[in-house]
mmCIF file of C-alpha atoms in Angstrom:
data_model
loop_
_atom_site.group_PDB
_atom_site.id
_atom_site.type_symbol
_atom_site.label_atom_id
_atom_site.label_comp_id
_atom_site.label_asym_id
_atom_site.label_seq_id
_atom_site.Cartn_x
_atom_site.Cartn_y
_atom_site.Cartn_z
ATOM 1 C CA UNK E 1278 7.432 22.112 -44.333
ATOM 2 C CA UNK E 1279 9.531 22.576 -41.233
ATOM 3 C CA UNK E 1280 12.070 19.845 -40.543
ATOM 4 C CA UNK E 1281 11.556 20.140 -36.759
ATOM 5 C CA UNK E 1282 8.506 20.682 -34.616
ATOM 6 C CA UNK E 1283 8.204 23.955 -32.721
ATOM 7 C CA UNK E 1284 9.102 23.442 -29.068
ATOM 8 C CA UNK E 1285 5.568 24.015 -27.730
ATOM 9 C CA UNK E 1286 3.888 21.809 -30.337
ATOM 10 C CA UNK E 1287 6.437 19.067 -29.808
ATOM 11 C CA UNK E 1288 5.934 19.167 -26.046
ATOM 12 C CA UNK E 1289 2.141 19.020 -26.283
ATOM 13 C CA UNK E 1290 2.336 16.106 -28.716
ATOM 14 C CA UNK E 1291 4.848 14.102 -26.729
ATOM 15 C CA UNK E 1292 2.959 14.519 -23.455
ATOM 16 C CA UNK E 1293 -0.050 12.701 -24.941
ATOM 17 C CA UNK E 1294 1.912 9.660 -26.087
ATOM 18 C CA UNK E 1295 2.131 6.335 -24.188
ATOM 19 C CA UNK E 1296 5.342 5.302 -22.455
ATOM 20 C CA UNK E 1297 6.248 2.628 -25.018
ATOM 21 C CA UNK E 1298 6.120 5.156 -27.842
ATOM 22 C CA UNK E 1299 8.096 7.730 -25.884
ATOM 23 C CA UNK E 1300 10.771 5.156 -25.136
ATOM 24 C CA UNK E 1301 11.182 4.478 -28.856
ATOM 25 C CA UNK E 1302 11.140 8.197 -29.660
ATOM 26 C CA UNK E 1303 14.176 8.747 -27.473
ATOM 27 C CA UNK E 1304 16.144 7.327 -30.402
ATOM 28 C CA UNK E 1305 14.788 9.878 -32.885
ATOM 29 C CA UNK E 1306 17.231 12.608 -31.975
ATOM 30 C CA UNK E 1307 19.313 13.987 -29.149
ATOM 31 C CA UNK E 1308 16.780 16.767 -28.757
ATOM 32 C CA UNK E 1309 13.858 14.380 -28.257
ATOM 33 C CA UNK E 1310 15.934 12.205 -25.933
ATOM 34 C CA UNK E 1311 16.749 15.260 -23.868
ATOM 35 C CA UNK E 1312 13.114 16.415 -23.755
ATOM 36 C CA UNK E 1313 11.660 12.997 -22.872
ATOM 37 C CA UNK E 1314 14.300 12.364 -20.200
ATOM 38 C CA UNK E 1315 13.889 15.776 -18.604
ATOM 39 C CA UNK E 1316 12.505 15.487 -15.022
ATOM 40 C CA UNK E 1317 10.020 18.283 -15.693
ATOM 41 C CA UNK E 1318 8.662 16.456 -18.746
ATOM 42 C CA UNK E 1319 8.477 13.190 -16.763
ATOM 43 C CA UNK E 1320 6.490 14.925 -14.011
ATOM 44 C CA UNK E 1321 4.139 16.626 -16.485
ATOM 45 C CA UNK E 1322 3.541 13.355 -18.347
ATOM 46 C CA UNK E 1323 2.769 11.518 -15.088
ATOM 47 C CA UNK E 1324 0.347 14.240 -13.966
ATOM 48 C CA UNK E 1325 -1.491 14.238 -17.296
ATOM 49 C CA UNK E 1326 -1.636 10.441 -17.288
ATOM 50 C CA UNK E 1327 -3.207 10.408 -13.819
ATOM 51 C CA UNK E 1328 -6.063 12.602 -14.963
ATOM 52 C CA UNK E 1329 -6.672 11.154 -18.441
ATOM 53 C CA UNK E 1330 -5.151 7.690 -18.720
ATOM 54 C CA UNK E 1331 -5.945 5.558 -15.700
ATOM 55 C CA UNK E 1332 -5.779 1.815 -16.187
ATOM 56 C CA UNK E 1333 -5.477 -1.324 -14.062
ATOM 57 C CA UNK E 1334 -2.459 -3.347 -13.051
ATOM 58 C CA UNK E 1335 -3.783 -6.865 -12.544
ATOM 59 C CA UNK E 1336 -1.732 -9.537 -10.806
ATOM 60 C CA UNK E 1337 -2.439 -13.149 -11.763
ATOM 61 C CA UNK E 1338 -1.416 -16.406 -10.153
ATOM 62 C CA UNK E 1339 -0.747 -19.277 -12.509
ATOM 63 C CA UNK E 1340 -0.205 -22.918 -11.624
ATOM 64 C CA UNK E 1341 2.114 -22.838 -8.654
ATOM 65 C CA UNK E 1342 0.901 -20.015 -6.427
ATOM 66 C CA UNK E 1343 4.428 -18.630 -6.227
ATOM 67 C CA UNK E 1344 4.385 -17.880 -9.968
ATOM 68 C CA UNK E 1345 2.785 -14.632 -10.974
ATOM 69 C CA UNK E 1346 2.286 -12.408 -13.995
ATOM 70 C CA UNK E 1347 0.949 -8.906 -14.390
ATOM 71 C CA UNK E 1348 -1.200 -7.319 -17.056
ATOM 72 C CA UNK E 1349 -2.106 -3.748 -17.832
ATOM 73 C CA UNK E 1350 -5.795 -3.406 -18.684
ATOM 74 C CA UNK E 1351 -7.837 -0.429 -19.822
ATOM 75 C CA UNK E 1352 -10.884 0.891 -18.003
ATOM 76 C CA UNK E 1353 -13.032 -1.829 -19.565
ATOM 77 C CA UNK E 1354 -10.629 -4.511 -18.292
ATOM 78 C CA UNK E 1355 -9.348 -5.306 -21.764
ATOM 79 C CA UNK E 1356 -5.695 -6.308 -21.576
ATOM 80 C CA UNK E 1357 -3.314 -4.194 -23.658
ATOM 81 C CA UNK E 1358 0.068 -5.173 -22.234
ATOM 82 C CA UNK E 1359 1.445 -8.155 -20.362
ATOM 83 C CA UNK E 1360 4.357 -7.530 -18.032
ATOM 84 C CA UNK E 1361 6.493 -9.936 -16.079
ATOM 85 C CA UNK E 1362 8.302 -9.021 -12.907
ATOM 86 C CA UNK E 1363 11.583 -10.993 -12.873
ATOM 87 C CA UNK E 1364 11.059 -12.263 -9.314
ATOM 88 C CA UNK E 1365 8.176 -14.541 -8.321
ATOM 89 C CA UNK E 1366 6.237 -14.694 -5.062
ATOM 90 C CA UNK E 1367 5.677 -10.956 -4.940
ATOM 91 C CA UNK E 1368 2.635 -9.112 -3.686
ATOM 92 C CA UNK E 1369 1.472 -5.585 -4.441
ATOM 93 C CA UNK E 1370 1.679 -3.163 -1.545
ATOM 94 C CA UNK E 1371 0.441 -0.085 -3.414
ATOM 95 C CA UNK E 1372 0.756 1.942 -6.616
ATOM 96 C CA UNK E 1373 1.522 5.650 -6.849
ATOM 97 C CA UNK E 1374 2.340 7.890 -9.860
ATOM 98 C CA UNK E 1375 3.380 5.019 -12.093
ATOM 99 C CA UNK E 1376 5.492 3.208 -9.504
ATOM 100 C CA UNK E 1377 4.454 0.018 -7.744
ATOM 101 C CA UNK E 1378 5.759 -1.191 -4.405
ATOM 102 C CA UNK E 1379 6.114 -4.979 -4.230
ATOM 103 C CA UNK E 1380 6.790 -7.192 -1.252
ATOM 104 C CA UNK E 1381 8.432 -10.594 -1.576
ATOM 105 C CA UNK E 1382 6.394 -13.324 0.080
ATOM 106 C CA UNK E 1383 8.611 -15.548 2.146
ATOM 107 C CA UNK E 1384 7.732 -17.727 5.115
ATOM 108 C CA UNK E 1385 11.221 -19.060 5.680
ATOM 109 C CA UNK E 1386 13.332 -15.951 6.118
ATOM 110 C CA UNK E 1387 13.496 -13.184 8.673
ATOM 111 C CA UNK E 1388 14.056 -10.743 5.783
ATOM 112 C CA UNK E 1389 11.336 -9.509 3.490
ATOM 113 C CA UNK E 1390 12.816 -7.967 0.355
ATOM 114 C CA UNK E 1391 10.870 -5.073 -1.144
ATOM 115 C CA UNK E 1392 10.989 -3.586 -4.640
ATOM 116 C CA UNK E 1393 9.836 -0.408 -6.350
ATOM 117 C CA UNK E 1394 8.900 -1.151 -9.947
ATOM 118 C CA UNK E 1395 7.733 0.754 -13.010
ATOM 119 C CA UNK E 1396 5.738 -1.747 -15.129
ATOM 120 C CA UNK E 1397 5.702 0.662 -18.087
ATOM 121 C CA UNK E 1398 9.482 0.953 -18.406
ATOM 122 C CA UNK E 1399 10.179 -2.502 -16.855
ATOM 123 C CA UNK E 1400 12.721 -0.897 -14.522
ATOM 124 C CA UNK E 1401 12.835 -1.781 -10.831
ATOM 125 C CA UNK E 1402 14.899 -1.159 -7.744
ATOM 126 C CA UNK E 1403 15.478 -3.509 -4.830
ATOM 127 C CA UNK E 1404 15.030 -1.708 -1.545
ATOM 128 C CA UNK E 1405 17.904 -2.161 0.934
ATOM 129 C CA UNK E 1406 17.116 -4.085 4.101
ATOM 130 C CA UNK E 1407 15.677 -2.016 6.906
ATOM 131 C CA UNK E 1408 17.638 -1.502 10.090
ATOM 132 C CA UNK E 1409 17.309 -4.353 12.538
ATOM 133 C CA UNK E 1410 15.928 -3.659 15.977
ATOM 134 C CA UNK E 1411 17.238 -5.164 19.185
ATOM 135 C CA UNK E 1412 14.351 -6.537 21.206
ATOM 136 C CA UNK E 1413 15.715 -7.269 24.687
ATOM 137 C CA UNK E 1414 19.303 -7.557 23.365
ATOM 138 C CA UNK E 1415 18.108 -10.171 20.935
ATOM 139 C CA UNK E 1416 18.650 -9.419 17.245
ATOM 140 C CA UNK E 1417 15.208 -9.394 15.733
ATOM 141 C CA UNK E 1418 13.897 -8.888 12.229
ATOM 142 C CA UNK E 1419 10.223 -9.159 11.402
ATOM 143 C CA UNK E 1420 8.857 -11.582 8.869
ATOM 144 C CA UNK E 1421 6.514 -10.070 6.325
ATOM 145 C CA UNK E 1422 4.270 -11.857 3.885
ATOM 146 C CA UNK E 1423 1.887 -9.127 2.826
ATOM 147 C CA UNK E 1424 1.031 -5.496 3.255
ATOM 148 C CA UNK E 1425 -0.596 -6.574 6.488
ATOM 149 C CA UNK E 1426 0.986 -9.353 8.497
ATOM 150 C CA UNK E 1427 -0.669 -11.040 11.417
ATOM 151 C CA UNK E 1428 1.547 -12.746 13.968
ATOM 152 C CA UNK E 1429 3.260 -15.099 11.514
ATOM 153 C CA UNK E 1430 6.556 -15.632 13.288
ATOM 154 C CA UNK E 1431 7.796 -16.202 16.820
ATOM 155 C CA UNK E 1432 11.279 -15.103 17.780
ATOM 156 C CA UNK E 1433 12.130 -16.057 21.346
ATOM 157 C CA UNK E 1434 9.280 -14.729 23.471
ATOM 158 C CA UNK E 1435 8.030 -12.172 20.961
ATOM 159 C CA UNK E 1436 5.160 -12.381 18.492
ATOM 160 C CA UNK E 1437 5.238 -9.845 15.683
ATOM 161 C CA UNK E 1438 3.342 -8.346 12.808
ATOM 162 C CA UNK E 1439 4.172 -5.514 10.425
ATOM 163 C CA UNK E 1440 2.386 -2.868 8.393
ATOM 164 C CA UNK E 1441 3.789 -1.416 5.170
ATOM 165 C CA UNK E 1442 2.670 1.524 3.082
ATOM 166 C CA UNK E 1443 3.926 3.273 -0.052
ATOM 167 C CA UNK E 1444 3.291 6.824 -1.199
ATOM 168 C CA UNK E 1445 4.590 10.194 -2.337
ATOM 169 C CA UNK E 1446 5.769 13.079 -0.184
ATOM 170 C CA UNK E 1447 4.858 16.257 -2.082
ATOM 171 C CA UNK E 1448 6.911 18.436 0.247
ATOM 172 C CA UNK E 1449 10.183 16.764 -0.679
ATOM 173 C CA UNK E 1450 9.149 15.328 -4.086
ATOM 174 C CA UNK E 1451 10.129 11.879 -2.863
ATOM 175 C CA UNK E 1452 8.586 8.411 -2.890
ATOM 176 C CA UNK E 1453 8.615 6.822 0.556
ATOM 177 C CA UNK E 1454 7.839 3.509 2.256
ATOM 178 C CA UNK E 1455 6.447 3.212 5.760
ATOM 179 C CA UNK E 1456 7.328 0.164 7.846
ATOM 180 C CA UNK E 1457 5.849 -0.412 11.299
ATOM 181 C CA UNK E 1458 6.936 -3.515 13.173
ATOM 182 C CA UNK E 1459 4.972 -4.345 16.302
ATOM 183 C CA UNK E 1460 6.308 -6.892 18.783
ATOM 184 C CA UNK E 1461 4.439 -8.281 21.756
ATOM 185 C CA UNK E 1462 5.998 -10.309 24.528
ATOM 186 C CA UNK E 1463 4.196 -13.594 24.970
ATOM 187 C CA UNK E 1464 3.923 -15.244 28.370
ATOM 188 C CA UNK E 1465 1.348 -17.832 29.425
ATOM 189 C CA UNK E 1466 -0.622 -17.123 26.263
ATOM 190 C CA UNK E 1467 -1.014 -13.507 27.350
ATOM 191 C CA UNK E 1468 0.503 -10.422 25.736
ATOM 192 C CA UNK E 1469 2.464 -8.287 28.164
ATOM 193 C CA UNK E 1470 5.030 -5.744 27.009
ATOM 194 C CA UNK E 1471 4.536 -4.186 23.598
ATOM 195 C CA UNK E 1472 7.076 -2.524 21.307
ATOM 196 C CA UNK E 1473 6.793 -0.499 18.119
ATOM 197 C CA UNK E 1474 9.575 0.142 15.627
ATOM 198 C CA UNK E 1475 8.744 2.718 12.940
ATOM 199 C CA UNK E 1476 10.978 3.327 9.941
ATOM 200 C CA UNK E 1477 10.606 5.347 6.738
ATOM 201 C CA UNK E 1478 12.487 4.648 3.514
ATOM 202 C CA UNK E 1479 13.333 7.471 1.104
ATOM 203 C CA UNK E 1480 13.698 6.543 -2.559
ATOM 204 C CA UNK E 1481 15.589 9.781 -3.203
ATOM 205 C CA UNK E 1482 18.152 9.112 -0.449
ATOM 206 C CA UNK E 1483 18.016 5.299 -0.795
ATOM 207 C CA UNK E 1484 18.050 4.714 2.968
ATOM 208 C CA UNK E 1485 15.865 3.832 5.923
ATOM 209 C CA UNK E 1486 15.461 6.174 8.860
ATOM 210 C CA UNK E 1487 13.966 5.291 12.230
ATOM 211 C CA UNK E 1488 11.536 7.899 13.510
ATOM 212 C CA UNK E 1489 10.560 8.662 17.080
ATOM 213 C CA UNK E 1490 6.756 8.937 17.185
ATOM 214 C CA UNK E 1491 5.399 6.004 19.112
ATOM 215 C CA UNK E 1492 2.147 4.314 18.214
ATOM 216 C CA UNK E 1493 0.210 1.780 20.246
ATOM 217 C CA UNK E 1494 0.426 -1.843 19.236
ATOM 218 C CA UNK E 1495 -2.616 -1.886 16.959
ATOM 219 C CA UNK E 1496 -3.459 -5.120 15.131
ATOM 220 C CA UNK E 1497 -4.467 -4.462 11.558
ATOM 221 C CA UNK E 1498 -8.069 -5.226 10.757
ATOM 222 C CA UNK E 1499 -8.511 -5.224 7.012
ATOM 223 C CA UNK E 1500 -7.136 -7.788 4.574
ATOM 224 C CA UNK E 1501 -6.724 -5.265 1.770
ATOM 225 C CA UNK E 1502 -3.620 -3.136 1.287
ATOM 226 C CA UNK E 1503 -2.880 0.271 2.712
ATOM 227 C CA UNK E 1504 -4.155 3.080 0.518
ATOM 228 C CA UNK E 1505 -2.404 6.336 -0.394
ATOM 229 C CA UNK E 1506 -4.092 9.731 -0.574
ATOM 230 C CA UNK E 1507 -2.649 13.258 -0.468
ATOM 231 C CA UNK E 1508 0.779 12.264 0.798
ATOM 232 C CA UNK E 1509 -0.440 9.920 3.535
ATOM 233 C CA UNK E 1510 -1.080 6.195 3.868
ATOM 234 C CA UNK E 1511 -4.217 4.900 5.554
ATOM 235 C CA UNK E 1512 -5.235 1.509 6.916
ATOM 236 C CA UNK E 1513 -7.813 -0.065 9.199
ATOM 237 C CA UNK E 1514 -6.926 -1.247 12.669
ATOM 238 C CA UNK E 1515 -8.278 -2.187 16.083
ATOM 239 C CA UNK E 1516 -7.574 0.038 19.055
ATOM 240 C CA UNK E 1517 -8.508 -0.330 22.716
ATOM 241 C CA UNK E 1518 -10.825 2.492 23.738
ATOM 242 C CA UNK E 1519 -10.765 4.349 27.066
ATOM 243 C CA UNK E 1520 -13.485 2.032 28.391
ATOM 244 C CA UNK E 1521 -11.349 -1.021 27.633
ATOM 245 C CA UNK E 1522 -13.306 -2.179 24.586
ATOM 246 C CA UNK E 1523 -11.717 -2.791 21.189
ATOM 247 C CA UNK E 1524 -12.919 -0.496 18.420
ATOM 248 C CA UNK E 1525 -12.225 -0.424 14.697
ATOM 249 C CA UNK E 1526 -10.517 2.761 13.544
ATOM 250 C CA UNK E 1527 -8.636 4.193 10.566
ATOM 251 C CA UNK E 1528 -4.973 5.011 11.134
ATOM 252 C CA UNK E 1529 -3.170 7.482 8.853
ATOM 253 C CA UNK E 1530 0.504 8.379 8.550
ATOM 254 C CA UNK E 1531 1.528 11.603 6.825
ATOM 255 C CA UNK E 1532 4.851 11.282 4.991
ATOM 256 C CA UNK E 1533 5.368 15.055 5.127
ATOM 257 C CA UNK E 1534 5.246 15.830 8.839
ATOM 258 C CA UNK E 1535 5.589 12.174 9.940
ATOM 259 C CA UNK E 1536 2.573 12.265 12.218
ATOM 260 C CA UNK E 1537 -0.132 9.705 12.921
ATOM 261 C CA UNK E 1538 -3.830 10.416 12.898
ATOM 262 C CA UNK E 1539 -6.769 8.327 14.059
ATOM 263 C CA UNK E 1540 -10.304 8.453 12.679
ATOM 264 C CA UNK E 1541 -13.435 6.857 14.055
ATOM 265 C CA UNK E 1542 -15.713 4.927 11.752
ATOM 266 C CA UNK E 1543 -19.343 6.004 11.251
ATOM 267 C CA UNK E 1544 -21.124 5.776 14.608
ATOM 268 C CA UNK E 1545 -23.647 3.285 13.266
ATOM 269 C CA UNK E 1546 -20.876 0.737 12.686
ATOM 270 C CA UNK E 1547 -20.100 0.565 16.395
ATOM 271 C CA UNK E 1548 -23.575 -0.793 17.021
ATOM 272 C CA UNK E 1549 -23.479 -4.448 18.094
ATOM 273 C CA UNK E 1550 -26.098 -5.219 15.430
ATOM 274 C CA UNK E 1551 -23.303 -4.842 12.850
ATOM 275 C CA UNK E 1552 -20.979 -7.352 14.464
ATOM 276 C CA UNK E 1553 -21.066 -9.602 11.372
ATOM 277 C CA UNK E 1554 -20.052 -6.830 9.022
ATOM 278 C CA UNK E 1555 -16.657 -6.705 7.351
ATOM 279 C CA UNK E 1556 -14.971 -3.370 6.699
ATOM 280 C CA UNK E 1557 -12.362 -2.428 4.114
ATOM 281 C CA UNK E 1558 -10.778 0.900 3.247
ATOM 282 C CA UNK E 1559 -10.377 2.461 -0.192
ATOM 283 C CA UNK E 1560 -10.181 5.739 -2.100
ATOM 284 C CA UNK E 1561 -13.320 7.010 -3.807
ATOM 285 C CA UNK E 1562 -14.022 10.481 -5.206
ATOM 286 C CA UNK E 1563 -10.571 11.549 -3.970
ATOM 287 C CA UNK E 1564 -11.635 10.797 -0.388
ATOM 288 C CA UNK E 1565 -11.199 8.010 2.144
ATOM 289 C CA UNK E 1566 -13.999 5.497 1.724
ATOM 290 C CA UNK E 1567 -15.285 2.500 3.647
ATOM 291 C CA UNK E 1568 -16.661 -0.599 1.976
ATOM 292 C CA UNK E 1569 -18.870 -2.340 4.537
ATOM 293 C CA UNK E 1570 -20.349 -5.736 3.736
ATOM 294 C CA UNK E 1571 -22.991 -7.618 5.647
ATOM 295 C CA UNK E 1572 -23.098 -11.373 5.170
ATOM 296 C CA UNK E 1573 -26.308 -13.296 4.780
ATOM 297 C CA UNK E 1574 -27.925 -14.956 7.785
ATOM 298 C CA UNK E 1575 -26.132 -18.237 7.148
ATOM 299 C CA UNK E 1576 -22.860 -16.242 6.921
ATOM 300 C CA UNK E 1577 -22.182 -17.464 3.398
ATOM 301 C CA UNK E 1578 -18.894 -15.902 2.324
ATOM 302 C CA UNK E 1579 -19.133 -13.427 -0.508
ATOM 303 C CA UNK E 1580 -22.876 -12.944 -0.423
ATOM 304 C CA UNK E 1581 -24.564 -9.963 1.146
ATOM 305 C CA UNK E 1582 -25.372 -6.282 1.179
ATOM 306 C CA UNK E 1583 -22.636 -3.669 1.011
ATOM 307 C CA UNK E 1584 -22.691 -0.035 2.040
ATOM 308 C CA UNK E 1585 -20.137 2.568 1.000
ATOM 309 C CA UNK E 1586 -19.303 5.527 3.226
ATOM 310 C CA UNK E 1587 -17.132 8.459 2.159
ATOM 311 C CA UNK E 1588 -15.277 10.861 4.450
ATOM 312 C CA UNK E 1589 -16.096 14.475 3.567
ATOM 313 C CA UNK E 1590 -14.973 17.747 5.107
ATOM 314 C CA UNK E 1591 -17.272 20.664 5.827
ATOM 315 C CA UNK E 1592 -15.763 23.867 7.294
ATOM 316 C CA UNK E 1593 -12.810 21.951 8.680
ATOM 317 C CA UNK E 1594 -14.950 19.201 10.247
ATOM 318 C CA UNK E 1595 -14.813 15.680 8.864
ATOM 319 C CA UNK E 1596 -17.943 13.568 8.708
ATOM 320 C CA UNK E 1597 -19.066 10.359 7.018
ATOM 321 C CA UNK E 1598 -21.620 10.262 4.209
ATOM 322 C CA UNK E 1599 -23.554 7.113 3.327
ATOM 323 C CA UNK E 1600 -22.914 7.241 -0.407
ATOM 324 C CA UNK E 1601 -24.783 4.158 -1.580
ATOM 325 C CA UNK E 1602 -25.980 0.719 -0.571
ATOM 326 C CA UNK E 1603 -26.381 -2.185 -2.931
ATOM 327 C CA UNK E 1604 -27.559 -5.774 -2.617
ATOM 328 C CA UNK E 1605 -24.996 -8.048 -4.282
ATOM 329 C CA UNK E 1606 -26.676 -11.316 -3.363
ATOM 330 C CA UNK E 1607 -28.285 -11.660 -6.768
ATOM 331 C CA UNK E 1608 -25.076 -10.849 -8.614
ATOM 332 C CA UNK E 1609 -22.187 -13.142 -7.704
ATOM 333 C CA UNK E 1610 -19.993 -14.365 -4.917
ATOM 334 C CA UNK E 1611 -17.352 -11.685 -4.400
ATOM 335 C CA UNK E 1612 -14.398 -10.418 -2.465
ATOM 336 C CA UNK E 1613 -13.688 -6.688 -2.252
ATOM 337 C CA UNK E 1614 -10.411 -5.487 -3.833
ATOM 338 C CA UNK E 1615 -10.905 -1.716 -4.054
ATOM 339 C CA UNK E 1616 -12.555 1.015 -6.066
ATOM 340 C CA UNK E 1617 -12.014 1.285 -9.797
ATOM 341 C CA UNK E 1618 -10.806 4.044 -12.089
ATOM 342 C CA UNK E 1619 -14.405 5.161 -12.733
ATOM 343 C CA UNK E 1620 -15.439 4.758 -9.071
ATOM 344 C CA UNK E 1621 -16.845 1.278 -9.665
ATOM 345 C CA UNK E 1622 -16.492 -1.349 -6.969
ATOM 346 C CA UNK E 1623 -13.589 -3.641 -7.806
ATOM 347 C CA UNK E 1624 -14.247 -7.243 -6.796
ATOM 348 C CA UNK E 1625 -12.956 -10.760 -7.324
ATOM 349 C CA UNK E 1626 -15.755 -13.153 -8.231
ATOM 350 C CA UNK E 1627 -16.121 -16.764 -7.196
ATOM 351 C CA UNK E 1628 -14.154 -17.910 -10.248
ATOM 352 C CA UNK E 1629 -11.158 -15.807 -9.233
ATOM 353 C CA UNK E 1630 -11.736 -13.246 -12.003
ATOM 354 C CA UNK E 1631 -11.566 -9.479 -11.680
ATOM 355 C CA UNK E 1632 -14.990 -7.851 -11.741
ATOM 356 C CA UNK E 1633 -16.037 -4.190 -11.886
ATOM 357 C CA UNK E 1634 -19.505 -3.449 -10.516
ATOM 358 C CA UNK E 1635 -21.100 -0.107 -11.419
ATOM 359 C CA UNK E 1636 -23.481 0.719 -8.591
ATOM 360 C CA UNK E 1637 -25.233 3.384 -10.688
ATOM 361 C CA UNK E 1638 -26.168 1.133 -13.604
ATOM 362 C CA UNK E 1639 -25.784 -2.223 -11.801
ATOM 363 C CA UNK E 1640 -23.677 -3.388 -14.725
ATOM 364 C CA UNK E 1641 -20.919 -5.950 -14.296
ATOM 365 C CA UNK E 1642 -17.712 -6.021 -16.328
ATOM 366 C CA UNK E 1643 -15.419 -9.038 -16.083
ATOM 367 C CA UNK E 1644 -11.749 -9.178 -16.983
ATOM 368 C CA UNK E 1645 -11.009 -11.175 -20.118
ATOM 369 C CA UNK E 1646 -8.755 -13.753 -18.498
ATOM 370 C CA UNK E 1647 -9.083 -17.297 -17.217
ATOM 371 C CA UNK E 1648 -6.269 -16.865 -14.682
ATOM 372 C CA UNK E 1649 -6.913 -16.449 -10.985
ATOM 373 C CA UNK E 1650 -6.613 -12.791 -9.970
ATOM 374 C CA UNK E 1651 -4.449 -12.227 -6.893
ATOM 375 C CA UNK E 1652 -4.753 -8.447 -6.758
ATOM 376 C CA UNK E 1653 -5.489 -5.369 -8.835
ATOM 377 C CA UNK E 1654 -4.734 -1.671 -8.386
ATOM 378 C CA UNK E 1655 -5.439 1.510 -10.317
ATOM 379 C CA UNK E 1656 -2.334 2.367 -12.277
ATOM 380 C CA UNK E 1657 -1.156 5.269 -14.433
ATOM 381 C CA UNK E 1658 1.610 4.854 -16.974
ATOM 382 C CA UNK E 1659 4.647 7.036 -16.340
ATOM 383 C CA UNK E 1660 8.326 7.476 -17.118
ATOM 384 C CA UNK E 1661 9.201 7.928 -13.440
ATOM 385 C CA UNK E 1662 12.354 5.984 -12.556
ATOM 386 C CA UNK E 1663 12.407 3.868 -9.407
#
């Protein structure tokens, strides 16, 4: 019997192993340590994991709301690993290729520390502070408490909010963070001048860079996080149309060419009959998707009918498809969190528990935990270093 595995057989075997096992196997020999640490192996393992080993990273709040824990759960929401980020009061911005971007919630500081974390290896990196911007010769830094921030802080005569997004630039093989800070001058309860400061952080270069493209001051619409797809981040916003009316749109930022793109929602959603509908963005079937909920007549929160639209492309032309509609009123009170690893709808029920709803079978799977779920994202284990 051979004392060492052939190179090809060893590679195929190692690629199928979980991160915890691979970490231990680094101690087997210098050869295995070299193979497992090789950037090519790390990339191959992450790619295979994305296609075969999706799971959930669930964030719980316990006792004091500032205290949080994370768990890794399989596709049936059964917990298989509990992880603890060493800093409390964090919120998930997004997850991409085994890395998770976290934002520190703070209401009392003009800084908002950010972190890139690998829950599988327990390694994390604190992101350096972004460059400050001088609004009217007045040193200004935005306050940020979530992926989307409404006007939480007043500095002098400016009200501000920020948008953050996290994703991967395939052109440069680099993880990046988008930060957009909008500031509006406030006078007599009316907004006058508007400013936009756009910066992009490169994990590879470990620095922020201000970019030139200007975007209108667009308040964010959705309460859920930005989503990442094909090297771009996407979020919902409100934009003033040419006729002066405010319309909901989807804004996208491509990390590769650093351009913005705007997409209209399905035409039917601009009908005034849908004024009581809530819209959230997600990724379904490798496409941008809209989760649209309609509350009951008494506007009871968490009860209603939801419709899911998916953006498809046909001969270079994008169009929306009404994928499915389901009545959730007989199921449970809910709040939309995203789409699951098997394209289920990911919800938080009225008890604060994570719920997966399969629209095809109408089956409901609940997470085996009594803790209140703060957030949950699809996650793939990887050896990628932050």
